[in-house]
Coordinates of C-alpha atoms and ligand atoms in Angstrom, one line a residue:
X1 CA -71.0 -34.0 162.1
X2 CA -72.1 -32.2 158.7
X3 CA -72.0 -34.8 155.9
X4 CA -68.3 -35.3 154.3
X5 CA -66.5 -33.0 156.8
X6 CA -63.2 -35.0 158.3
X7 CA -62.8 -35.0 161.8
X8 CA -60.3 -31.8 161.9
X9 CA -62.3 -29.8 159.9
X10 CA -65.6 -30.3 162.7
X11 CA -63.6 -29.5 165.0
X12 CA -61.9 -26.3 163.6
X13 CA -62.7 -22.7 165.0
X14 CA -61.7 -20.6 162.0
X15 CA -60.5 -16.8 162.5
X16 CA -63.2 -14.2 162.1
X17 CA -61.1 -11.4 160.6
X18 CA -63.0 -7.3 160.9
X19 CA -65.9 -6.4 159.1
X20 CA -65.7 -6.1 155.1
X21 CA -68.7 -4.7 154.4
X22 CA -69.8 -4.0 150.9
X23 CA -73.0 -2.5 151.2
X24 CA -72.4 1.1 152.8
X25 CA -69.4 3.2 152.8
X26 CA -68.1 3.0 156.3
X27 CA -65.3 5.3 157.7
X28 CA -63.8 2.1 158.4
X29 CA -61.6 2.0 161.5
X30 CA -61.7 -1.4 162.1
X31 CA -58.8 -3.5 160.3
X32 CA -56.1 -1.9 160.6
X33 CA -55.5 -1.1 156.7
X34 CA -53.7 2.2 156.3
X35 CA -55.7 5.5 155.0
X36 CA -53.5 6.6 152.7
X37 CA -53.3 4.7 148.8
X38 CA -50.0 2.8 147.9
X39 CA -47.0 4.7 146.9
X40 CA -47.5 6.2 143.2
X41 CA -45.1 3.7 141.7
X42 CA -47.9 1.2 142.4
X43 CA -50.4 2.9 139.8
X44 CA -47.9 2.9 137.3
X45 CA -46.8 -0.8 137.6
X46 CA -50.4 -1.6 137.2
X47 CA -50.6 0.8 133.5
X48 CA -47.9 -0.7 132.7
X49 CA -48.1 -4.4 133.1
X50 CA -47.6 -6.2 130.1
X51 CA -50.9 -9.0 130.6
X52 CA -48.8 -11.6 128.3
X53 CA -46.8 -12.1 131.6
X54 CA -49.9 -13.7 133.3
X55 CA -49.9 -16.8 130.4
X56 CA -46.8 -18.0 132.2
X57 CA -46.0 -19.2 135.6
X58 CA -44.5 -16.6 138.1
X59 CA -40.9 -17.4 139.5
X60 CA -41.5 -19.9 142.0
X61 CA -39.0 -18.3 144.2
X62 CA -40.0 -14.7 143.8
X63 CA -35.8 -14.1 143.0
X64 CA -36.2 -10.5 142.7
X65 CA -38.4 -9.9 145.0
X66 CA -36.2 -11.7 147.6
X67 CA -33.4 -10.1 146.6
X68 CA -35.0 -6.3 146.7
X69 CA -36.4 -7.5 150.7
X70 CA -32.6 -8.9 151.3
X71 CA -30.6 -6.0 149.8
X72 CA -33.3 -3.3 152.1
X73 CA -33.1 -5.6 155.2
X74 CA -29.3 -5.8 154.8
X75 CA -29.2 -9.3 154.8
X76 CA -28.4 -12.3 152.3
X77 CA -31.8 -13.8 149.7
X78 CA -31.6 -17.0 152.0
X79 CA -32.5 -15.3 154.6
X80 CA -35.6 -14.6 153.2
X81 CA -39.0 -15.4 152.8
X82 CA -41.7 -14.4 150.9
X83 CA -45.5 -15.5 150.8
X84 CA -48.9 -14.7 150.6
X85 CA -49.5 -12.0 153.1
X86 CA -48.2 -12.5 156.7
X87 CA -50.9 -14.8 157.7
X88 CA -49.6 -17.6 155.3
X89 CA -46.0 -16.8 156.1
X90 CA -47.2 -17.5 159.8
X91 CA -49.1 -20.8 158.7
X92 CA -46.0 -22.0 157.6
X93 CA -43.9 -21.4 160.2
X94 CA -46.1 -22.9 162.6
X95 CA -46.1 -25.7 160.9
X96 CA -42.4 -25.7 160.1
X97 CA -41.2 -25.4 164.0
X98 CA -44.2 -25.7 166.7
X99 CA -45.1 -29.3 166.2
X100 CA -42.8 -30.5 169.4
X101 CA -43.5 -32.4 172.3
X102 CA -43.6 -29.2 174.3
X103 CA -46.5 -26.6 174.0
X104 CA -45.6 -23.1 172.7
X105 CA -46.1 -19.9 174.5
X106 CA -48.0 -16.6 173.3
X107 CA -49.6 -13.8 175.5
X108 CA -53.5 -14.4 176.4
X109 CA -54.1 -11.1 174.9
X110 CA -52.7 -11.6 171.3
X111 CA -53.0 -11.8 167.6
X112 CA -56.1 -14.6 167.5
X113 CA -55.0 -16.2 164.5
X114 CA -52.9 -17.9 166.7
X115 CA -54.9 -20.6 168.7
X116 CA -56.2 -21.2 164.9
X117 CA -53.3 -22.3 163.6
X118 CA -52.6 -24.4 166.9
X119 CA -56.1 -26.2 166.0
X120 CA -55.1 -26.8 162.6
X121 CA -52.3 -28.1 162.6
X122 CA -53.1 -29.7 166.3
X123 CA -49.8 -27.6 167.5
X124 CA -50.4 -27.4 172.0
X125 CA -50.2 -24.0 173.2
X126 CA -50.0 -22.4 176.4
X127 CA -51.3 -18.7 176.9
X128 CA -49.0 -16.4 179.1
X129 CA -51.3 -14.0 180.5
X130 CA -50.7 -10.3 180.1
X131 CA -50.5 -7.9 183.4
X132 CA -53.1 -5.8 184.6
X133 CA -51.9 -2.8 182.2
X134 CA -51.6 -5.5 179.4
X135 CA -48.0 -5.7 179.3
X136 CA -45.8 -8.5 178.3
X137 CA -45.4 -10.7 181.4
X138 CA -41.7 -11.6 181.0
X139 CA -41.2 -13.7 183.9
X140 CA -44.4 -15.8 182.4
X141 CA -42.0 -17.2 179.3
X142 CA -39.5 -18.3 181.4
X143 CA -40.7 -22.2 181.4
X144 CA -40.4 -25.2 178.9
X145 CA -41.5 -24.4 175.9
X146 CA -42.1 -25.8 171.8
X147 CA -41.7 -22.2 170.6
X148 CA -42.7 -18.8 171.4
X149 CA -44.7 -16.3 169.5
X150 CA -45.7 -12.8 169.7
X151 CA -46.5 -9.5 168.1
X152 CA -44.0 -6.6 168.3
X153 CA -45.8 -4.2 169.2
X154 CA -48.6 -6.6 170.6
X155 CA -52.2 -6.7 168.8
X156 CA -54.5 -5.1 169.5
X157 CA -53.6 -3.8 172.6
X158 CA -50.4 -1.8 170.4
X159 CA -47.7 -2.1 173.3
X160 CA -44.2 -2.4 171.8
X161 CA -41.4 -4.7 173.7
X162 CA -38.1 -3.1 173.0
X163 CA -34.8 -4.5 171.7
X164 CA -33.4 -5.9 175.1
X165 CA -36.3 -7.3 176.5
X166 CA -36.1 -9.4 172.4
X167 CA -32.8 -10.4 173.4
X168 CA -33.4 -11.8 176.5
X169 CA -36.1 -13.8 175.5
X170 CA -34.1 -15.1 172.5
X171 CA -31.1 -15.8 174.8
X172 CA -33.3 -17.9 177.3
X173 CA -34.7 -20.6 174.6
X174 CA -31.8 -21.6 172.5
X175 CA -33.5 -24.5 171.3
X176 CA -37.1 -23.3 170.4
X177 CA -37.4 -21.2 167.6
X178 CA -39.0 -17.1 168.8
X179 CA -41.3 -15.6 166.2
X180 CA -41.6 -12.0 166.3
X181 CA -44.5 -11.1 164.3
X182 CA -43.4 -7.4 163.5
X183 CA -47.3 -6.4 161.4
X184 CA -46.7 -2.7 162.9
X185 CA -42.9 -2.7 163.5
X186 CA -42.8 0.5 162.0
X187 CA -45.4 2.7 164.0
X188 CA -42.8 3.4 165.9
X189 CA -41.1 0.2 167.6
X190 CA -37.8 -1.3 167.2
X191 CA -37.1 -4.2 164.5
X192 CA -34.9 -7.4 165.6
X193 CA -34.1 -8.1 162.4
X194 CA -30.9 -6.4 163.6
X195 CA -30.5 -9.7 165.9
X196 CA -31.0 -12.2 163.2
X197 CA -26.6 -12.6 162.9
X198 CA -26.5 -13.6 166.9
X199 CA -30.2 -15.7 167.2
X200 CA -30.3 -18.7 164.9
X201 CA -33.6 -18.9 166.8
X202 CA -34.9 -15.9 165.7
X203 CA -37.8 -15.4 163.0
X204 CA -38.9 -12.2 162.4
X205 CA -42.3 -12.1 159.8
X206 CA -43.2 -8.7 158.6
X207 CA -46.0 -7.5 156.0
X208 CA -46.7 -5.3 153.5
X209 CA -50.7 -4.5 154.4
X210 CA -50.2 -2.2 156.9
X211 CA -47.3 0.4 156.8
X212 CA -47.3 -0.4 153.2
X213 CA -50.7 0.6 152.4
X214 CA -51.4 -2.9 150.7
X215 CA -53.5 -5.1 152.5
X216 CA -55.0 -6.3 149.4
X217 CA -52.1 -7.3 147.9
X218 CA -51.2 -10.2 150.5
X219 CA -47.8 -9.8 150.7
X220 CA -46.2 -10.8 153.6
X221 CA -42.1 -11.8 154.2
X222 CA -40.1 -13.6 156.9
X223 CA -36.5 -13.3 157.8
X224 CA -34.3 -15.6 159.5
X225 CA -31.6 -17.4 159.6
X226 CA -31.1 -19.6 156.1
X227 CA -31.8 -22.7 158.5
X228 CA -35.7 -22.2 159.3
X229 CA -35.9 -19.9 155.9
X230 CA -34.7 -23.2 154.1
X231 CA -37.5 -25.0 156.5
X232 CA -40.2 -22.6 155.3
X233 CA -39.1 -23.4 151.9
X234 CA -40.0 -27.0 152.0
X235 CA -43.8 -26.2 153.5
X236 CA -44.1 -23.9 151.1
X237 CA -43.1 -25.8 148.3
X238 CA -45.1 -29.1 149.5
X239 CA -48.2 -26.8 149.7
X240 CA -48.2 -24.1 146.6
X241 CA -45.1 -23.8 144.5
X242 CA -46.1 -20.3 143.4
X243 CA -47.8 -18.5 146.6
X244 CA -46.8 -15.1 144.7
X245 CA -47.9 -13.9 141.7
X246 CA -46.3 -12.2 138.5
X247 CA -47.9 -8.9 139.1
X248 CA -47.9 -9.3 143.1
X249 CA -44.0 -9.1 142.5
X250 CA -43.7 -6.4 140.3
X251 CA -46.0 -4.4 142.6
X252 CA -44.4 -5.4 145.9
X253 CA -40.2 -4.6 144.0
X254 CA -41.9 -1.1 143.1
X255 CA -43.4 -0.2 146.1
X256 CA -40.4 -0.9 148.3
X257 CA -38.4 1.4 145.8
X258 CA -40.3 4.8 147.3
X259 CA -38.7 5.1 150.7
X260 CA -39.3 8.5 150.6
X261 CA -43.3 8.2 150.6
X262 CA -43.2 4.9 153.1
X263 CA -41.4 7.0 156.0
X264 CA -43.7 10.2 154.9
X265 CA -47.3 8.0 155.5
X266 CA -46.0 6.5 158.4
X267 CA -44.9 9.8 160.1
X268 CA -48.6 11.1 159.5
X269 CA -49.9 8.0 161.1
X270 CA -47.8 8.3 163.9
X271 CA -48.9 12.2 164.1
X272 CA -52.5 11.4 164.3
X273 CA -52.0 8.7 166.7
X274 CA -50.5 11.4 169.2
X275 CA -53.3 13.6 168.8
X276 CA -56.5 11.1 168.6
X277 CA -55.0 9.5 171.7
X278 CA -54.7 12.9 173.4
X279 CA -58.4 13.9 172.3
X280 CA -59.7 10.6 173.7
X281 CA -58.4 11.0 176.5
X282 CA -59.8 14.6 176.9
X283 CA -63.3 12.2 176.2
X284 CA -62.3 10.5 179.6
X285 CA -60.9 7.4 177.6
X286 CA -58.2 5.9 178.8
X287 CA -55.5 4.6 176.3
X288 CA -53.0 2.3 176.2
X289 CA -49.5 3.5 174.7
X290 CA -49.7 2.3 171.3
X291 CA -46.5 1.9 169.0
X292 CA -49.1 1.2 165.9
X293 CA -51.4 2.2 163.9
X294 CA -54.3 1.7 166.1
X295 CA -55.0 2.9 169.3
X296 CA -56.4 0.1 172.1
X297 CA -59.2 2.2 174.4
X298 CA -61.5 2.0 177.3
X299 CA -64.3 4.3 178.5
X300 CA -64.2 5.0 182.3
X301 CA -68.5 5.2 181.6
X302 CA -69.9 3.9 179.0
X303 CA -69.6 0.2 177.6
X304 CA -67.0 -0.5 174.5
X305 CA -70.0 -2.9 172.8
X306 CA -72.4 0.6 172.8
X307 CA -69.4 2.8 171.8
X308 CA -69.1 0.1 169.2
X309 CA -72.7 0.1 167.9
X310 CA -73.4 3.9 168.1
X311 CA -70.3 4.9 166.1
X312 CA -71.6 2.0 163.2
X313 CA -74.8 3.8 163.7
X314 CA -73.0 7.1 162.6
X315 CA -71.7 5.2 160.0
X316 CA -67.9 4.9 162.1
X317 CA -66.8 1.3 162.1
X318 CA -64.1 0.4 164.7
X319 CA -63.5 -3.2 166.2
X320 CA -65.2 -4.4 169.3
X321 CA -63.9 -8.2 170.9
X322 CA -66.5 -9.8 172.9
X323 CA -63.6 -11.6 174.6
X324 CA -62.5 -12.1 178.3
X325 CA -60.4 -9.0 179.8
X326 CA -60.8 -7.1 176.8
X327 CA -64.8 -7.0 175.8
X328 CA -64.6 -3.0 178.0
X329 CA -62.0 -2.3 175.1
X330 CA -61.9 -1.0 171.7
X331 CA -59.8 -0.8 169.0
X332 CA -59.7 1.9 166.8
X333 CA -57.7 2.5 163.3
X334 CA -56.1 5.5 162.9
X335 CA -57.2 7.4 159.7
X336 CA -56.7 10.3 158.0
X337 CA -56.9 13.5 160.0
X338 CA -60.3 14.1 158.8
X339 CA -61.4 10.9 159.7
X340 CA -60.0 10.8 163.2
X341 CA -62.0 14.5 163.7
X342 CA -64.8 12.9 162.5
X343 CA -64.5 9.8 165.0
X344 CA -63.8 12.5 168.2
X345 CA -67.1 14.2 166.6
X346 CA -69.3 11.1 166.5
X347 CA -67.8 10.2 170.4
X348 CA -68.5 13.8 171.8
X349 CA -72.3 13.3 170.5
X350 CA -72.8 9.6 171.5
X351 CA -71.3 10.5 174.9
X352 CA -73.6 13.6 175.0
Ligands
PLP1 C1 -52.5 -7.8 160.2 C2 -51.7 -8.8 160.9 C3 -51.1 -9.9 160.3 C4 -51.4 -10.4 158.9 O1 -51.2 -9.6 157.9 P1 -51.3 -10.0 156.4 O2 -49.9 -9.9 155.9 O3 -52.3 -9.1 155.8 O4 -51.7 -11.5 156.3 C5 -50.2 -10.7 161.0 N1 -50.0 -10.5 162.3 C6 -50.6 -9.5 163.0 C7 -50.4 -9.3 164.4 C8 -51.5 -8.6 162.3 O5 -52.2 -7.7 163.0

């Protein structure tokens, strides 16, 4: 055990999130961040920020912001949260509700922060394995359970669940608490924040670093009934009392303003989704439906871990898990047109 390290922390297994690199420029395909820059409100909040704001504190509840999230979600400021990207938001929440004598449930195939919060905050999960085409086993969450979790559409293999098949599940465990983790809701699946009235179970988290081009703001928001949003409160506020900043705010009330440019980015994703899937598949790729902004591939020939080094080589990064089940797969980003050409390009020469 390394010198001063408390049991926990030996025995921790931290997330590994997608290469960052900082040396070369990359077309970088690999985490997910959008390829097209903020909405243009965003530029001008940051000309126009008066700096004296950052001498005081922020809000500790981020009112306006909560109220912007509430007003656009159609639902009441207590029914909101609002936190430090999605990933935070999530920290809380397991802590808030999956401590229970019961272990909780998520799919095999999932979002891996997961099974690090679990260790953390010494939460007993349960992995419900995904079928052969890596769908949702639904017959698999039907048991006892301290909570459920998953990603709609599921990460990273980018197969949605629709709105029925969200009911159900909520219906079935009245007394755990269902997290829909909705990163890439809107690449094309359906939210259940419309079910948040009828399922005091129900917590849907949401983020802005993907269909809202702002990964590096960390902005991330749950919604909920005021119950487990009052719950999140008290982890929050016995853990940071100001998780968002003065100028995080501003940017995140201005960028949710441009509806207009939000659906327009999205569409484009969505558009080169269709055709990079169609053009992999002409590659002899097979791909899994995706309702995100990634596509989850297999080569029927060559190995995903070459794929993965030959397109770095060409200076294409996309992301590779050496993990059961999935270490034949890759997951690729969609770009920008010209990067998604470039990407087929690269493919057609690697595959000769
Ligand atoms: C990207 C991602 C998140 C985290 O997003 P942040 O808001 O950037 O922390 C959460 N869940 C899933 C499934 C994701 O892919």
């Amino acid at each position: 055990m390394a010198k001063y390290w408390s049991k926990l922390v030996e025995s921790l297994d931290p997330y590994v999130p997608g290469e960052q690199p900082q040396d070369q420029q990359y077309i970088k395909l690999n985490t997910n961040e959008s390829p097209y820059p903020p909405p243009p409100a965003v530029a001008q909040v940051l000309k126009s920020f008066d700096a004296d704001r950052l001498r005081r504190y922020p809000d500790p509840q981020s009112g306006q912001l909560v109220q912007a999230l509430a007003d656009y979600h159609d639902l009441d400021p207590r029914q909101v949260f609002v936190g430090n990207g999605s990933d935070e938001v999530l920290a809380h929440a397991f802590q808030a509700f999956f401590k229970q004598d019961e272990a909780i449930l998520f799919p095999d195939i999932s979002y891996s922060f997961y099974p690090v919060y679990c260790n953390l905050y010494q939460i007993a999960f349960e992995t419900v394995a995904l079928d052969d085409d890596f769908r949702i086993d639904f017959d698999g969450f039907r048991r006892a359970n301290g909570g459920i979790i998953l990603p709609n559409p599921n990460a990273p293999t980018g197969i949605a669940l629709n709105l029925a098949e969200i009911r159900e599940m909520l219906a079935d465990n009245p007394e755990s608490v269902v997290i829909i983790d909705e990163a890439y809701v809107d690449f094309g699946a359906e939210s259940a924040r419309s079910l948040i009235a009828e399922f005091e179970n129900l917590l849907v988290v949401q983020t802005y670093s993907k269909s809202r081009n702002l990964a590096g703001l960390r902005l991330g928001f749950a919604l909920g009934n005021e119950n487990l949003i009052e719950a999140l409160q008290r982890v929050k506020n016995s853990f940071n009392s100001y998780p968002i900043d003065s100028l995080t705010s501003a940017i995140g009330l201005a960028a949710l303003a441009d509806e207009t440019y939000f659906q327009d980015c999205n569409r484009r994703v969505i558009e080169s989704r269709e055709r990079l899937s169609g053009a992999l598949g002409e590659l002899g790729f097979e791909v899994f439906p995706s309702s995100a902004n990634f596509v989850f591939t297999r080569h029927r020939q060559c190995a995903a871990e070459t794929l993965y080094l030959e397109l770095k080589k060409a200076g294409i990064l996309v992301r590779y898990f050496s993990k059961p089940r999935i270490d034949d797969c890759l997951r690729i980003t969609i770009g920008t047109e010209a990067e998604c050409e470039k990407l087929i390009e690269a493919l057609k020469t690697i595959l000769g």
